Every structure is written in C-alpha cells, then in structure tokens.
Amino acid sequence: DTGVTVVRDGLLRAVIAGTEPLEFATSRLSDVDTMHAMTIHKSQGSQAEEVTVLLPPEDSRLLSRELWYTGVTGAKTRIRVIGPDASVRAAVERRVVRASGLAQRLRV
C-alpha cells in the first residue's frame, strides 16, 4: 500500500488512500520505504487520484502499449503526461513481443 504523511493537530499521521482513507499514528508503521516516485511496474494494480507519467525518448525500448496502458489506468481523476508527443505515439504503436518459447514447447 502507498500513502502519505500529514501533520494533523501538530502530530505526524500516516494516511493510506482507499474507498475510505485510513489514518493512523506513524509509530504503528513497522516496515516503511520512503518514495517520491515509483516505476509503472511497481505501481501496477494501484490507484491514485492523480498520476504523472514521465516518458523516455521515443526510441527507448521501455515504451510499449502495455506500459502506457498500465501507467495511465492507475489514475482515478487526472493523468499528467510529461514527454514528447513522439514518445506517446511510439508507446501506443509498439506492442510487447514475448519470446518465452512456450508455444514451441506446447507443439511438441
């Protein structure tokens, strides 16, 4: 889960977003990693009110339709895309090609 820390009534509190925000004392957190950003891969399955996607140059091997879809569908209300138009086009046009060899093994 991801959340933020806020100051309420002079006390530091942790808030985890959800259908109902969950707020509690930061002393109740045992294993925490501080982050200011996360990769699209790590955010997969998470939702946030607003998401900012930073796109690499259009020739980056990271850009794919699947990565784009995962990045933009994590936003509930607002998506902010930072990068050139050409990178968006490259991401939408490029599909990931899997090379697991599974199809060949199943034909045997």
GROMACS .gro file of C-alpha atoms in nm:
model
  108
    1ASP     CA    1   0.000   0.000   0.000
    2THR     CA    2   0.109   0.355  -0.055
    3GLY     CA    3   0.019   0.659   0.144
    4VAL     CA    4   0.136   0.997   0.263
    5THR     CA    5   0.228   1.155   0.590
    6VAL     CA    6   0.042   1.464   0.708
    7VAL     CA    7   0.052   1.686   1.013
    8ARG     CA    8  -0.282   1.697   1.200
    9ASP     CA    9  -0.312   1.893   1.521
   10GLY     CA   10   0.067   1.911   1.543
   11LEU     CA   11   0.111   1.532   1.515
   12LEU     CA   12   0.258   1.338   1.224
   13ARG     CA   13  -0.001   1.093   1.085
   14ALA     CA   14   0.007   0.835   0.805
   15VAL     CA   15  -0.283   0.830   0.558
   16ILE     CA   16  -0.349   0.536   0.326
   17ALA     CA   17  -0.589   0.609   0.039
   18GLY     CA   18  -0.880   0.378  -0.029
   19THR     CA   19  -1.255   0.391  -0.053
   20GLU     CA   20  -1.232   0.538   0.297
   21PRO     CA   21  -0.893   0.696   0.381
   22LEU     CA   22  -0.724   0.520   0.671
   23GLU     CA   23  -0.536   0.749   0.909
   24PHE     CA   24  -0.315   0.640   1.198
   25ALA     CA   25  -0.006   0.726   1.401
   26THR     CA   26   0.322   0.679   1.216
   27SER     CA   27   0.452   0.485   1.519
   28ARG     CA   28   0.224   0.198   1.408
   29LEU     CA   29   0.426   0.154   1.087
   30SER     CA   30   0.687  -0.118   1.111
   31ASP     CA   31   0.832  -0.161   0.760
   32VAL     CA   32   0.824   0.157   0.551
   33ASP     CA   33   1.007   0.269   0.238
   34THR     CA   34   1.008   0.639   0.161
   35MET     CA   35   0.934   0.721  -0.201
   36HIS     CA   36   0.868   1.027  -0.404
   37ALA     CA   37   0.801   0.837  -0.724
   38MET     CA   38   0.770   0.476  -0.834
   39THR     CA   39   0.804   0.285  -1.155
   40ILE     CA   40   0.496   0.197  -1.355
   41HIS     CA   41   0.581  -0.169  -1.296
   42LYS     CA   42   0.584  -0.126  -0.918
   43SER     CA   43   0.261   0.078  -0.925
   44GLN     CA   44   0.075  -0.190  -1.120
   45GLY     CA   45  -0.258  -0.263  -0.955
   46SER     CA   46  -0.252   0.058  -0.752
   47GLN     CA   47  -0.481   0.357  -0.795
   48ALA     CA   48  -0.415   0.723  -0.718
   49GLU     CA   49  -0.627   1.033  -0.763
   50GLU     CA   50  -0.362   1.188  -0.986
   51VAL     CA   51  -0.081   1.020  -1.175
   52THR     CA   52   0.214   1.177  -1.354
   53VAL     CA   53   0.382   0.962  -1.619
   54LEU     CA   54   0.733   1.065  -1.723
   55LEU     CA   55   0.805   0.926  -2.069
   56PRO     CA   56   1.152   0.847  -2.201
   57PRO     CA   57   1.257   0.943  -2.557
   58GLU     CA   58   1.065   0.776  -2.839
   59ASP     CA   59   1.350   0.536  -2.922
   60SER     CA   60   1.351   0.387  -2.570
   61ARG     CA   61   1.293   0.011  -2.555
   62LEU     CA   62   1.081   0.071  -2.243
   63LEU     CA   63   0.798   0.231  -2.438
   64SER     CA   64   0.515  -0.007  -2.522
   65ARG     CA   65   0.138  -0.009  -2.543
   66GLU     CA   66   0.121  -0.230  -2.233
   67LEU     CA   67   0.340   0.008  -2.028
   68TRP     CA   68   0.133   0.308  -2.144
   69TYR     CA   69  -0.195   0.134  -2.051
   70THR     CA   70  -0.067   0.036  -1.706
   71GLY     CA   71   0.061   0.388  -1.640
   72VAL     CA   72  -0.249   0.582  -1.741
   73THR     CA   73  -0.511   0.349  -1.594
   74GLY     CA   74  -0.368   0.397  -1.245
   75ALA     CA   75  -0.523   0.747  -1.230
   76LYS     CA   76  -0.871   0.795  -1.083
   77THR     CA   77  -0.929   1.160  -1.176
   78ARG     CA   78  -0.628   1.310  -1.353
   79ILE     CA   79  -0.335   1.196  -1.566
   80ARG     CA   80  -0.040   1.422  -1.639
   81VAL     CA   81   0.199   1.309  -1.914
   82ILE     CA   82   0.545   1.460  -1.936
   83GLY     CA   83   0.740   1.387  -2.252
   84PRO     CA   84   0.735   1.446  -2.626
   85ASP     CA   85   0.431   1.364  -2.841
   86ALA     CA   86   0.652   1.124  -3.035
   87SER     CA   87   0.704   0.915  -2.722
   88VAL     CA   88   0.328   0.881  -2.670
   89ARG     CA   89   0.285   0.772  -3.033
   90ALA     CA   90   0.573   0.524  -3.005
   91ALA     CA   91   0.426   0.374  -2.686
   92VAL     CA   92   0.080   0.331  -2.837
   93GLU     CA   93   0.214   0.178  -3.159
   94ARG     CA   94   0.465  -0.064  -3.003
   95ARG     CA   95   0.340  -0.390  -2.857
   96VAL     CA   96   0.549  -0.613  -2.634
   97VAL     CA   97   0.656  -0.928  -2.815
   98ARG     CA   98   0.701  -1.217  -2.575
   99ALA     CA   99   0.969  -1.469  -2.657
  100SER     CA  100   0.919  -1.732  -2.388
  101GLY     CA  101   0.929  -2.027  -2.628
  102LEU     CA  102   0.615  -2.170  -2.466
  103ALA     CA  103   0.425  -2.201  -2.796
  104GLN     CA  104   0.706  -2.413  -2.944
  105ARG     CA  105   0.717  -2.640  -2.639
  106LEU     CA  106   0.340  -2.695  -2.649
  107ARG     CA  107   0.354  -2.808  -3.014
  108VAL     CA  108   0.589  -3.096  -2.936
   0.00000   0.00000   0.00000
